[in-house]
């Protein structure tokens, strides 16, 4: 444990599964106070319970839908009843829907991807800035993707959304220069979470094929990086981290072992 995060207030969006749930556990092990948001409250409650058992100074959760400004405001109203300031904001909520070409894509999927991965980040930052500004050395950590840096067939809207996240991160670093708030992005490659099951609308066999024969990143691999980024000294800003499985040399170059 590093003393840096002990008793710090950490807000994690999308904490009900995957990277967000793993981050809740790992920040808890550092003795942080946790504010956890997502839509599935039953799952959040179980993550919060696990975080308390893992050593969190406190772990509280509240429903949050980052696609709704009203929901974001209500979440922050709730958060302010627990703390007036925030040390770390982790914009992790997001994901992909479908793998359709542009020719066959659906407006609703595109809109959801933009709402969660792009507008959700903007809403959360705008709402939390007053809480971050009142803290001597706070951090915003946005979860991007290799998809925001390299395009692939069927990924137009998701790649555009994560490219949007990357440019929001870079813009914020300029806008917040001089405030002491650090702004970082972590761009993971293939990680086995619920991401592909959500993308393929519950088709777990299709989701499993994404990782077949290769060793993907785990949620803990990415959460460990979040903790490391958040615990750098005040004068250090980790701008951008790209992390991929060793088996994934590039988006289209994945080493897959034959089934025995
Ligand atoms: P999961 O599907 O396991 O987790 C996604 C989380 O986002 C869930 O907690 C979900 O909670 C939450 N979420 C989705 N929509 C909303 C919303 N409208 N409001 C609030 N919360 C929401 O996937 P990951 O953990 O893998 O994904 C986390 C982030 O990492 C995403 O931004 C994703 O794009 C990104 N990423 C994932 C990679 C991967 O390969 N897994 C690689 C690179 C980036 P709930 O449904 O309860 O609201
Ligand atoms: C998730 C990684 O390659 O499925 O952001 O788009 S990928």
PDB file of C-alpha atoms and ligand atoms in Angstrom:
ATOM      1  CA  UNK A   1       0.000   0.000   0.000  1.00  0.00           C
ATOM      2  CA  UNK A   2       1.206   3.542  -0.762  1.00  0.00           C
ATOM      3  CA  UNK A   3       0.174   6.247   1.709  1.00  0.00           C
ATOM      4  CA  UNK A   4      -0.731   8.526  -1.211  1.00  0.00           C
ATOM      5  CA  UNK A   5      -4.286   7.258  -1.693  1.00  0.00           C
ATOM      6  CA  UNK A   6      -5.170   6.640   1.957  1.00  0.00           C
ATOM      7  CA  UNK A   7      -8.373   8.509   2.837  1.00  0.00           C
ATOM      8  CA  UNK A   8      -8.499  10.081  -0.653  1.00  0.00           C
ATOM      9  CA  UNK A   9     -11.921  10.380  -2.303  1.00  0.00           C
ATOM     10  CA  UNK A  10     -12.145   8.369  -5.538  1.00  0.00           C
ATOM     11  CA  UNK A  11     -15.210   8.442  -7.816  1.00  0.00           C
ATOM     12  CA  UNK A  12     -15.486   5.564 -10.297  1.00  0.00           C
ATOM     13  CA  UNK A  13     -18.121   5.450 -13.045  1.00  0.00           C
ATOM     14  CA  UNK A  14     -19.099   2.071 -14.466  1.00  0.00           C
ATOM     15  CA  UNK A  15     -18.122   0.407 -11.187  1.00  0.00           C
ATOM     16  CA  UNK A  16     -20.629  -2.451 -11.475  1.00  0.00           C
ATOM     17  CA  UNK A  17     -18.348  -4.709 -13.550  1.00  0.00           C
ATOM     18  CA  UNK A  18     -15.064  -5.116 -15.401  1.00  0.00           C
ATOM     19  CA  UNK A  19     -12.375  -2.440 -14.967  1.00  0.00           C
ATOM     20  CA  UNK A  20     -14.565  -0.314 -12.685  1.00  0.00           C
ATOM     21  CA  UNK A  21     -15.303  -3.118 -10.226  1.00  0.00           C
ATOM     22  CA  UNK A  22     -11.632  -4.164 -10.195  1.00  0.00           C
ATOM     23  CA  UNK A  23     -10.597  -0.537  -9.621  1.00  0.00           C
ATOM     24  CA  UNK A  24     -12.991  -0.303  -6.675  1.00  0.00           C
ATOM     25  CA  UNK A  25     -11.255  -3.283  -5.064  1.00  0.00           C
ATOM     26  CA  UNK A  26      -7.709  -2.063  -5.760  1.00  0.00           C
ATOM     27  CA  UNK A  27      -8.346   1.535  -4.629  1.00  0.00           C
ATOM     28  CA  UNK A  28     -10.004   0.038  -1.545  1.00  0.00           C
ATOM     29  CA  UNK A  29      -6.788  -1.846  -0.802  1.00  0.00           C
ATOM     30  CA  UNK A  30      -5.065   1.570  -0.765  1.00  0.00           C
ATOM     31  CA  UNK A  31      -7.457   2.772   1.962  1.00  0.00           C
ATOM     32  CA  UNK A  32      -9.381   5.234  -0.249  1.00  0.00           C
ATOM     33  CA  UNK A  33     -12.960   6.472   0.187  1.00  0.00           C
ATOM     34  CA  UNK A  34     -15.010   5.233  -2.788  1.00  0.00           C
ATOM     35  CA  UNK A  35     -17.982   6.764  -4.585  1.00  0.00           C
ATOM     36  CA  UNK A  36     -19.281   4.176  -7.050  1.00  0.00           C
ATOM     37  CA  UNK A  37     -21.764   4.737  -9.862  1.00  0.00           C
ATOM     38  CA  UNK A  38     -23.457   2.668 -12.594  1.00  0.00           C
ATOM     39  CA  UNK A  39     -26.999   1.709 -13.614  1.00  0.00           C
ATOM     40  CA  UNK A  40     -27.149  -1.776 -12.022  1.00  0.00           C
ATOM     41  CA  UNK A  41     -27.470  -0.955  -8.334  1.00  0.00           C
ATOM     42  CA  UNK A  42     -27.557  -4.564  -7.095  1.00  0.00           C
ATOM     43  CA  UNK A  43     -24.170  -5.151  -8.715  1.00  0.00           C
ATOM     44  CA  UNK A  44     -22.840  -1.859  -7.341  1.00  0.00           C
ATOM     45  CA  UNK A  45     -23.890  -2.786  -3.820  1.00  0.00           C
ATOM     46  CA  UNK A  46     -21.991  -6.032  -4.033  1.00  0.00           C
ATOM     47  CA  UNK A  47     -18.881  -4.220  -5.374  1.00  0.00           C
ATOM     48  CA  UNK A  48     -19.157  -1.668  -2.545  1.00  0.00           C
ATOM     49  CA  UNK A  49     -19.432  -4.479   0.022  1.00  0.00           C
ATOM     50  CA  UNK A  50     -16.338  -6.162  -1.447  1.00  0.00           C
ATOM     51  CA  UNK A  51     -14.472  -2.842  -1.351  1.00  0.00           C
ATOM     52  CA  UNK A  52     -15.265  -2.349   2.328  1.00  0.00           C
ATOM     53  CA  UNK A  53     -13.976  -5.874   3.017  1.00  0.00           C
ATOM     54  CA  UNK A  54     -10.802  -5.034   1.058  1.00  0.00           C
ATOM     55  CA  UNK A  55      -9.939  -2.081   3.311  1.00  0.00           C
ATOM     56  CA  UNK A  56     -11.707   0.967   1.850  1.00  0.00           C
ATOM     57  CA  UNK A  57     -11.967   3.922   4.236  1.00  0.00           C
ATOM     58  CA  UNK A  58     -15.584   3.904   3.040  1.00  0.00           C
ATOM     59  CA  UNK A  59     -17.396   2.625  -0.070  1.00  0.00           C
ATOM     60  CA  UNK A  60     -20.762   4.032  -1.082  1.00  0.00           C
ATOM     61  CA  UNK A  61     -22.765   3.646  -4.255  1.00  0.00           C
ATOM     62  CA  UNK A  62     -25.597   5.397  -6.025  1.00  0.00           C
ATOM     63  CA  UNK A  63     -27.379   4.901  -9.372  1.00  0.00           C
ATOM     64  CA  UNK A  64     -25.727   6.725 -12.250  1.00  0.00           C
ATOM     65  CA  UNK A  65     -26.552   6.870 -15.943  1.00  0.00           C
ATOM     66  CA  UNK A  66     -23.892   8.988 -17.628  1.00  0.00           C
ATOM     67  CA  UNK A  67     -26.109   9.432 -20.695  1.00  0.00           C
ATOM     68  CA  UNK A  68     -28.457  11.628 -18.619  1.00  0.00           C
ATOM     69  CA  UNK A  69     -27.479  15.074 -17.345  1.00  0.00           C
ATOM     70  CA  UNK A  70     -30.199  14.822 -14.679  1.00  0.00           C
ATOM     71  CA  UNK A  71     -28.790  11.507 -13.441  1.00  0.00           C
ATOM     72  CA  UNK A  72     -25.250  12.934 -13.308  1.00  0.00           C
ATOM     73  CA  UNK A  73     -26.495  15.957 -11.321  1.00  0.00           C
ATOM     74  CA  UNK A  74     -28.436  13.745  -8.918  1.00  0.00           C
ATOM     75  CA  UNK A  75     -25.358  11.531  -8.450  1.00  0.00           C
ATOM     76  CA  UNK A  76     -23.179  14.550  -7.648  1.00  0.00           C
ATOM     77  CA  UNK A  77     -25.803  15.935  -5.251  1.00  0.00           C
ATOM     78  CA  UNK A  78     -25.625  12.597  -3.439  1.00  0.00           C
ATOM     79  CA  UNK A  79     -21.801  12.561  -3.522  1.00  0.00           C
ATOM     80  CA  UNK A  80     -21.711  16.066  -2.008  1.00  0.00           C
ATOM     81  CA  UNK A  81     -23.626  14.814   1.020  1.00  0.00           C
ATOM     82  CA  UNK A  82     -20.578  12.610   1.714  1.00  0.00           C
ATOM     83  CA  UNK A  83     -17.685  14.867   0.699  1.00  0.00           C
ATOM     84  CA  UNK A  84     -17.171  18.420  -0.487  1.00  0.00           C
ATOM     85  CA  UNK A  85     -14.000  17.584  -2.384  1.00  0.00           C
ATOM     86  CA  UNK A  86     -12.810  14.879  -4.738  1.00  0.00           C
ATOM     87  CA  UNK A  87      -9.274  13.579  -5.285  1.00  0.00           C
ATOM     88  CA  UNK A  88      -9.706  11.204  -8.241  1.00  0.00           C
ATOM     89  CA  UNK A  89     -12.378  11.010 -10.935  1.00  0.00           C
ATOM     90  CA  UNK A  90     -12.260   7.857 -13.048  1.00  0.00           C
ATOM     91  CA  UNK A  91     -14.389   8.101 -16.184  1.00  0.00           C
ATOM     92  CA  UNK A  92     -14.646   4.415 -16.963  1.00  0.00           C
ATOM     93  CA  UNK A  93     -18.343   3.906 -17.870  1.00  0.00           C
ATOM     94  CA  UNK A  94     -18.683   3.037 -21.524  1.00  0.00           C
ATOM     95  CA  UNK A  95     -18.505   0.311 -24.100  1.00  0.00           C
ATOM     96  CA  UNK A  96     -19.419  -0.727 -27.619  1.00  0.00           C
ATOM     97  CA  UNK A  97     -22.656  -1.907 -29.188  1.00  0.00           C
ATOM     98  CA  UNK A  98     -22.478  -4.138 -32.245  1.00  0.00           C
ATOM     99  CA  UNK A  99     -19.772  -4.653 -34.836  1.00  0.00           C
ATOM    100  CA  UNK A 100     -21.753  -3.517 -37.850  1.00  0.00           C
ATOM    101  CA  UNK A 101     -20.263  -1.790 -40.846  1.00  0.00           C
ATOM    102  CA  UNK A 102     -21.402   1.775 -41.384  1.00  0.00           C
ATOM    103  CA  UNK A 103     -23.628   0.509 -44.217  1.00  0.00           C
ATOM    104  CA  UNK A 104     -25.517  -1.729 -41.782  1.00  0.00           C
ATOM    105  CA  UNK A 105     -25.227   0.341 -38.598  1.00  0.00           C
ATOM    106  CA  UNK A 106     -28.084   1.489 -36.352  1.00  0.00           C
ATOM    107  CA  UNK A 107     -28.664   5.056 -35.186  1.00  0.00           C
ATOM    108  CA  UNK A 108     -29.535   3.938 -31.687  1.00  0.00           C
ATOM    109  CA  UNK A 109     -26.265   2.028 -31.219  1.00  0.00           C
ATOM    110  CA  UNK A 110     -24.238   4.970 -32.537  1.00  0.00           C
ATOM    111  CA  UNK A 111     -26.093   7.381 -30.267  1.00  0.00           C
ATOM    112  CA  UNK A 112     -25.583   5.188 -27.194  1.00  0.00           C
ATOM    113  CA  UNK A 113     -21.848   4.857 -27.880  1.00  0.00           C
ATOM    114  CA  UNK A 114     -21.463   8.621 -28.265  1.00  0.00           C
ATOM    115  CA  UNK A 115     -23.621   9.314 -25.210  1.00  0.00           C
ATOM    116  CA  UNK A 116     -21.701   6.982 -22.892  1.00  0.00           C
ATOM    117  CA  UNK A 117     -18.104   7.216 -24.107  1.00  0.00           C
ATOM    118  CA  UNK A 118     -18.025  10.898 -25.121  1.00  0.00           C
ATOM    119  CA  UNK A 119     -20.835  13.000 -23.634  1.00  0.00           C
ATOM    120  CA  UNK A 120     -20.788  10.998 -20.401  1.00  0.00           C
ATOM    121  CA  UNK A 121     -17.160  12.011 -19.835  1.00  0.00           C
ATOM    122  CA  UNK A 122     -17.946  15.685 -20.522  1.00  0.00           C
ATOM    123  CA  UNK A 123     -20.946  15.632 -18.162  1.00  0.00           C
ATOM    124  CA  UNK A 124     -19.002  13.971 -15.342  1.00  0.00           C
ATOM    125  CA  UNK A 125     -16.054  16.352 -15.649  1.00  0.00           C
ATOM    126  CA  UNK A 126     -18.250  19.467 -15.743  1.00  0.00           C
ATOM    127  CA  UNK A 127     -20.192  18.292 -12.704  1.00  0.00           C
ATOM    128  CA  UNK A 128     -17.157  17.353 -10.610  1.00  0.00           C
ATOM    129  CA  UNK A 129     -14.741  20.177 -11.475  1.00  0.00           C
ATOM    130  CA  UNK A 130     -15.701  22.328  -8.469  1.00  0.00           C
ATOM    131  CA  UNK A 131     -14.961  19.331  -6.203  1.00  0.00           C
ATOM    132  CA  UNK A 132     -11.646  18.591  -7.957  1.00  0.00           C
ATOM    133  CA  UNK A 133     -10.521  22.229  -7.989  1.00  0.00           C
ATOM    134  CA  UNK A 134     -10.826  22.468  -4.217  1.00  0.00           C
ATOM    135  CA  UNK A 135      -8.262  19.647  -3.795  1.00  0.00           C
ATOM    136  CA  UNK A 136      -4.506  20.357  -3.842  1.00  0.00           C
ATOM    137  CA  UNK A 137      -3.523  17.571  -6.266  1.00  0.00           C
ATOM    138  CA  UNK A 138      -6.422  15.832  -7.901  1.00  0.00           C
ATOM    139  CA  UNK A 139      -6.648  13.616 -10.979  1.00  0.00           C
ATOM    140  CA  UNK A 140      -9.027  12.896 -13.818  1.00  0.00           C
ATOM    141  CA  UNK A 141      -8.401   9.493 -15.382  1.00  0.00           C
ATOM    142  CA  UNK A 142     -10.348   8.730 -18.551  1.00  0.00           C
ATOM    143  CA  UNK A 143     -10.561   5.197 -19.900  1.00  0.00           C
ATOM    144  CA  UNK A 144     -10.001   5.265 -23.632  1.00  0.00           C
ATOM    145  CA  UNK A 145      -9.117   2.384 -25.908  1.00  0.00           C
ATOM    146  CA  UNK A 146      -6.703   1.315 -28.594  1.00  0.00           C
ATOM    147  CA  UNK A 147      -9.870   1.667 -30.711  1.00  0.00           C
ATOM    148  CA  UNK A 148      -9.517   5.437 -30.309  1.00  0.00           C
ATOM    149  CA  UNK A 149      -6.121   5.269 -31.998  1.00  0.00           C
ATOM    150  CA  UNK A 150      -6.527   2.591 -34.709  1.00  0.00           C
ATOM    151  CA  UNK A 151      -9.660   2.033 -36.807  1.00  0.00           C
ATOM    152  CA  UNK A 152     -11.115  -1.397 -37.554  1.00  0.00           C
ATOM    153  CA  UNK A 153     -13.989  -2.661 -39.700  1.00  0.00           C
ATOM    154  CA  UNK A 154     -17.262  -2.536 -37.803  1.00  0.00           C
ATOM    155  CA  UNK A 155     -15.804  -0.134 -35.255  1.00  0.00           C
ATOM    156  CA  UNK A 156     -16.657   3.242 -36.802  1.00  0.00           C
ATOM    157  CA  UNK A 157     -18.822   4.634 -34.019  1.00  0.00           C
ATOM    158  CA  UNK A 158     -16.855   3.053 -31.142  1.00  0.00           C
ATOM    159  CA  UNK A 159     -13.485   4.082 -32.631  1.00  0.00           C
ATOM    160  CA  UNK A 160     -14.849   7.605 -33.188  1.00  0.00           C
ATOM    161  CA  UNK A 161     -16.167   7.725 -29.632  1.00  0.00           C
ATOM    162  CA  UNK A 162     -12.854   6.657 -28.097  1.00  0.00           C
ATOM    163  CA  UNK A 163     -10.963   9.045 -30.392  1.00  0.00           C
ATOM    164  CA  UNK A 164     -13.342  11.660 -28.967  1.00  0.00           C
ATOM    165  CA  UNK A 165     -12.405  10.619 -25.436  1.00  0.00           C
ATOM    166  CA  UNK A 166      -8.718  11.037 -26.320  1.00  0.00           C
ATOM    167  CA  UNK A 167      -9.253  14.567 -27.636  1.00  0.00           C
ATOM    168  CA  UNK A 168     -11.372  15.494 -24.605  1.00  0.00           C
ATOM    169  CA  UNK A 169      -8.500  14.329 -22.376  1.00  0.00           C
ATOM    170  CA  UNK A 170      -5.981  16.418 -24.337  1.00  0.00           C
ATOM    171  CA  UNK A 171      -8.289  19.466 -24.310  1.00  0.00           C
ATOM    172  CA  UNK A 172      -8.843  19.207 -20.561  1.00  0.00           C
ATOM    173  CA  UNK A 173      -5.107  19.065 -19.913  1.00  0.00           C
ATOM    174  CA  UNK A 174      -4.779  22.405 -21.714  1.00  0.00           C
ATOM    175  CA  UNK A 175      -7.854  23.980 -20.118  1.00  0.00           C
ATOM    176  CA  UNK A 176      -6.885  22.890 -16.603  1.00  0.00           C
ATOM    177  CA  UNK A 177      -3.211  23.805 -16.864  1.00  0.00           C
ATOM    178  CA  UNK A 178      -2.319  25.842 -13.776  1.00  0.00           C
ATOM    179  CA  UNK A 179      -5.082  24.378 -11.602  1.00  0.00           C
ATOM    180  CA  UNK A 180      -2.933  21.466 -10.393  1.00  0.00           C
ATOM    181  CA  UNK A 181      -5.501  18.925 -11.657  1.00  0.00           C
ATOM    182  CA  UNK A 182      -3.775  16.066 -13.499  1.00  0.00           C
ATOM    183  CA  UNK A 183      -5.481  14.651 -16.608  1.00  0.00           C
ATOM    184  CA  UNK A 184      -4.656  11.193 -17.933  1.00  0.00           C
ATOM    185  CA  UNK A 185      -5.976   8.588 -20.306  1.00  0.00           C
ATOM    186  CA  UNK A 186      -5.425   4.840 -20.291  1.00  0.00           C
ATOM    187  CA  UNK A 187      -6.024   3.061 -23.605  1.00  0.00           C
ATOM    188  CA  UNK A 188      -6.294  -0.717 -23.191  1.00  0.00           C
ATOM    189  CA  UNK A 189      -6.381  -3.299 -25.948  1.00  0.00           C
ATOM    190  CA  UNK A 190      -8.300  -6.568 -25.646  1.00  0.00           C
ATOM    191  CA  UNK A 191      -9.361  -7.213 -22.048  1.00  0.00           C
ATOM    192  CA  UNK A 192     -11.731  -9.965 -20.985  1.00  0.00           C
ATOM    193  CA  UNK A 193     -14.571  -8.318 -19.073  1.00  0.00           C
ATOM    194  CA  UNK A 194     -18.274  -8.038 -19.929  1.00  0.00           C
ATOM    195  CA  UNK A 195     -17.296  -5.677 -22.771  1.00  0.00           C
ATOM    196  CA  UNK A 196     -17.720  -8.184 -25.633  1.00  0.00           C
ATOM    197  CA  UNK A 197     -20.850  -9.768 -24.119  1.00  0.00           C
ATOM    198  CA  UNK A 198     -22.419  -6.298 -24.050  1.00  0.00           C
ATOM    199  CA  UNK A 199     -21.137  -5.535 -27.555  1.00  0.00           C
ATOM    200  CA  UNK A 200     -22.707  -8.778 -28.873  1.00  0.00           C
ATOM    201  CA  UNK A 201     -25.933  -8.245 -26.898  1.00  0.00           C
ATOM    202  CA  UNK A 202     -25.545 -11.177 -24.536  1.00  0.00           C
ATOM    203  CA  UNK A 203     -24.103 -13.687 -27.045  1.00  0.00           C
ATOM    204  CA  UNK A 204     -21.469 -15.159 -24.723  1.00  0.00           C
ATOM    205  CA  UNK A 205     -20.162 -17.672 -27.322  1.00  0.00           C
ATOM    206  CA  UNK A 206     -19.430 -14.884 -29.798  1.00  0.00           C
ATOM    207  CA  UNK A 207     -17.882 -12.835 -27.000  1.00  0.00           C
ATOM    208  CA  UNK A 208     -15.607 -15.730 -25.999  1.00  0.00           C
ATOM    209  CA  UNK A 209     -14.339 -16.030 -29.588  1.00  0.00           C
ATOM    210  CA  UNK A 210     -12.768 -12.571 -29.309  1.00  0.00           C
ATOM    211  CA  UNK A 211     -10.248 -13.965 -26.803  1.00  0.00           C
ATOM    212  CA  UNK A 212      -9.939 -17.496 -28.224  1.00  0.00           C
ATOM    213  CA  UNK A 213      -6.403 -18.908 -28.186  1.00  0.00           C
ATOM    214  CA  UNK A 214      -4.833 -15.712 -26.822  1.00  0.00           C
ATOM    215  CA  UNK A 215      -4.184 -14.357 -23.340  1.00  0.00           C
ATOM    216  CA  UNK A 216      -6.162 -11.106 -22.949  1.00  0.00           C
ATOM    217  CA  UNK A 217      -5.640  -8.404 -20.347  1.00  0.00           C
ATOM    218  CA  UNK A 218      -7.623  -8.818 -17.136  1.00  0.00           C
ATOM    219  CA  UNK A 219      -9.646  -6.132 -15.394  1.00  0.00           C
ATOM    220  CA  UNK A 220      -7.026  -6.134 -12.617  1.00  0.00           C
ATOM    221  CA  UNK A 221      -4.224  -5.400 -15.122  1.00  0.00           C
ATOM    222  CA  UNK A 222      -5.991  -2.169 -16.082  1.00  0.00           C
ATOM    223  CA  UNK A 223      -7.086  -1.288 -12.535  1.00  0.00           C
ATOM    224  CA  UNK A 224      -3.484  -1.602 -11.318  1.00  0.00           C
ATOM    225  CA  UNK A 225      -2.502   1.029 -13.889  1.00  0.00           C
ATOM    226  CA  UNK A 226      -5.297   3.330 -12.662  1.00  0.00           C
ATOM    227  CA  UNK A 227      -3.944   3.066  -9.102  1.00  0.00           C
ATOM    228  CA  UNK A 228      -0.381   3.723 -10.304  1.00  0.00           C
ATOM    229  CA  UNK A 229      -1.431   6.772 -12.356  1.00  0.00           C
ATOM    230  CA  UNK A 230      -3.463   8.208  -9.469  1.00  0.00           C
ATOM    231  CA  UNK A 231      -0.659   7.755  -6.955  1.00  0.00           C
ATOM    232  CA  UNK A 232       2.124   9.650  -8.777  1.00  0.00           C
ATOM    233  CA  UNK A 233       3.482  12.689  -6.925  1.00  0.00           C
ATOM    234  CA  UNK A 234       1.650  15.995  -7.436  1.00  0.00           C
ATOM    235  CA  UNK A 235       4.144  17.319 -10.004  1.00  0.00           C
ATOM    236  CA  UNK A 236       3.845  14.224 -12.262  1.00  0.00           C
ATOM    237  CA  UNK A 237       1.106  13.930 -14.902  1.00  0.00           C
ATOM    238  CA  UNK A 238       0.923  10.625 -16.766  1.00  0.00           C
ATOM    239  CA  UNK A 239      -0.526  11.879 -20.049  1.00  0.00           C
ATOM    240  CA  UNK A 240      -1.363   8.701 -21.975  1.00  0.00           C
ATOM    241  CA  UNK A 241      -0.812   4.981 -21.482  1.00  0.00           C
ATOM    242  CA  UNK A 242      -1.474   2.340 -24.157  1.00  0.00           C
ATOM    243  CA  UNK A 243      -1.561  -1.206 -22.770  1.00  0.00           C
ATOM    244  CA  UNK A 244      -2.149  -4.338 -24.837  1.00  0.00           C
ATOM    245  CA  UNK A 245      -1.887  -8.078 -24.266  1.00  0.00           C
ATOM    246  CA  UNK A 246       1.508  -9.474 -25.264  1.00  0.00           C
ATOM    247  CA  UNK A 247      -0.391 -11.608 -27.783  1.00  0.00           C
ATOM    248  CA  UNK A 248      -1.861  -8.474 -29.425  1.00  0.00           C
ATOM    249  CA  UNK A 249       0.978  -6.777 -31.315  1.00  0.00           C
ATOM    250  CA  UNK A 250      -1.515  -4.593 -33.184  1.00  0.00           C
ATOM    251  CA  UNK A 251      -5.288  -4.373 -33.606  1.00  0.00           C
ATOM    252  CA  UNK A 252      -5.213  -6.902 -36.468  1.00  0.00           C
ATOM    253  CA  UNK A 253      -2.152  -8.890 -35.364  1.00  0.00           C
ATOM    254  CA  UNK A 254      -3.170 -11.252 -32.586  1.00  0.00           C
ATOM    255  CA  UNK A 255      -1.238 -14.433 -31.842  1.00  0.00           C
ATOM    256  CA  UNK A 256      -3.710 -17.298 -31.273  1.00  0.00           C
ATOM    257  CA  UNK A 257      -2.693 -20.758 -30.119  1.00  0.00           C
ATOM    258  CA  UNK A 258      -4.367 -23.776 -31.744  1.00  0.00           C
ATOM    259  CA  UNK A 259      -6.739 -25.753 -29.506  1.00  0.00           C
ATOM    260  CA  UNK A 260      -5.057 -29.053 -28.468  1.00  0.00           C
TER     261      UNK A 260
HETATM  262  P1  LIG B   1     -17.867  -3.895 -18.783  1.00  0.00           P
HETATM  263  O1  LIG B   1     -18.998  -4.074 -19.746  1.00  0.00           O
HETATM  264  O2  LIG B   1     -17.485  -5.021 -17.907  1.00  0.00           O
HETATM  265  O3  LIG B   1     -18.140  -2.605 -17.880  1.00  0.00           O
HETATM  266  C1  LIG B   1     -18.745  -1.452 -18.388  1.00  0.00           C
HETATM  267  C2  LIG B   1     -19.236  -0.610 -17.224  1.00  0.00           C
HETATM  268  O4  LIG B   1     -19.789   0.606 -17.733  1.00  0.00           O
HETATM  269  C3  LIG B   1     -20.314  -1.301 -16.422  1.00  0.00           C
HETATM  270  O5  LIG B   1     -20.081  -1.088 -15.053  1.00  0.00           O
HETATM  271  C4  LIG B   1     -21.591  -0.580 -16.846  1.00  0.00           C
HETATM  272  O6  LIG B   1     -22.505  -0.555 -15.760  1.00  0.00           O
HETATM  273  C5  LIG B   1     -21.050   0.812 -17.113  1.00  0.00           C
HETATM  274  N1  LIG B   1     -21.925   1.590 -17.963  1.00  0.00           N
HETATM  275  C6  LIG B   1     -22.284   1.349 -19.242  1.00  0.00           C
HETATM  276  N2  LIG B   1     -23.161   2.288 -19.664  1.00  0.00           N
HETATM  277  C7  LIG B   1     -23.336   3.142 -18.614  1.00  0.00           C
HETATM  278  C8  LIG B   1     -24.126   4.307 -18.416  1.00  0.00           C
HETATM  279  N3  LIG B   1     -24.922   4.776 -19.383  1.00  0.00           N
HETATM  280  N4  LIG B   1     -24.060   4.942 -17.226  1.00  0.00           N
HETATM  281  C9  LIG B   1     -23.269   4.462 -16.246  1.00  0.00           C
HETATM  282  N5  LIG B   1     -22.513   3.364 -16.361  1.00  0.00           N
HETATM  283  C10 LIG B   1     -22.552   2.711 -17.537  1.00  0.00           C
HETATM  284  O7  LIG B   1     -16.631  -3.449 -19.694  1.00  0.00           O
HETATM  285  P2  LIG B   1     -15.161  -2.927 -19.323  1.00  0.00           P
HETATM  286  O8  LIG B   1     -14.907  -2.967 -17.886  1.00  0.00           O
HETATM  287  O9  LIG B   1     -14.239  -3.633 -20.233  1.00  0.00           O
HETATM  288  O10 LIG B   1     -15.281  -1.436 -19.836  1.00  0.00           O
HETATM  289  C11 LIG B   1     -14.908  -0.311 -19.068  1.00  0.00           C
HETATM  290  C12 LIG B   1     -14.391   0.760 -20.006  1.00  0.00           C
HETATM  291  O11 LIG B   1     -13.225   0.289 -20.665  1.00  0.00           O
HETATM  292  C13 LIG B   1     -15.347   1.157 -21.120  1.00  0.00           C
HETATM  293  O12 LIG B   1     -15.259   2.547 -21.311  1.00  0.00           O
HETATM  294  C14 LIG B   1     -14.796   0.430 -22.339  1.00  0.00           C
HETATM  295  O13 LIG B   1     -15.140   1.068 -23.537  1.00  0.00           O
HETATM  296  C15 LIG B   1     -13.318   0.492 -22.059  1.00  0.00           C
HETATM  297  N6  LIG B   1     -12.449  -0.469 -22.705  1.00  0.00           N
HETATM  298  C16 LIG B   1     -12.656  -1.810 -22.612  1.00  0.00           C
HETATM  299  C17 LIG B   1     -11.781  -2.688 -23.215  1.00  0.00           C
HETATM  300  C18 LIG B   1     -11.970  -4.166 -23.205  1.00  0.00           C
HETATM  301  O14 LIG B   1     -11.410  -4.850 -24.082  1.00  0.00           O
HETATM  302  N7  LIG B   1     -12.683  -4.723 -22.247  1.00  0.00           N
HETATM  303  C19 LIG B   1     -10.570  -2.207 -23.897  1.00  0.00           C
HETATM  304  C20 LIG B   1     -10.477  -0.780 -23.930  1.00  0.00           C
HETATM  305  C21 LIG B   1     -11.359   0.034 -23.337  1.00  0.00           C
HETATM  306  P3  LIG B   1     -24.099  -0.653 -15.850  1.00  0.00           P
HETATM  307  O15 LIG B   1     -24.430  -1.508 -17.042  1.00  0.00           O
HETATM  308  O16 LIG B   1     -24.476  -1.261 -14.541  1.00  0.00           O
HETATM  309  O17 LIG B   1     -24.551   0.765 -15.983  1.00  0.00           O
HETATM  310  C1  LIG B   2     -12.017  -2.398 -26.538  1.00  0.00           C
HETATM  311  C2  LIG B   2     -10.935  -2.894 -27.408  1.00  0.00           C
HETATM  312  O1  LIG B   2     -10.389  -3.783 -29.726  1.00  0.00           O
HETATM  313  O2  LIG B   2     -12.526  -4.404 -28.796  1.00  0.00           O
HETATM  314  O3  LIG B   2     -11.987  -1.024 -26.441  1.00  0.00           O
HETATM  315  O4  LIG B   2     -12.155  -2.162 -29.575  1.00  0.00           O
HETATM  316  S1  LIG B   2     -11.538  -3.308 -28.958  1.00  0.00           S
END
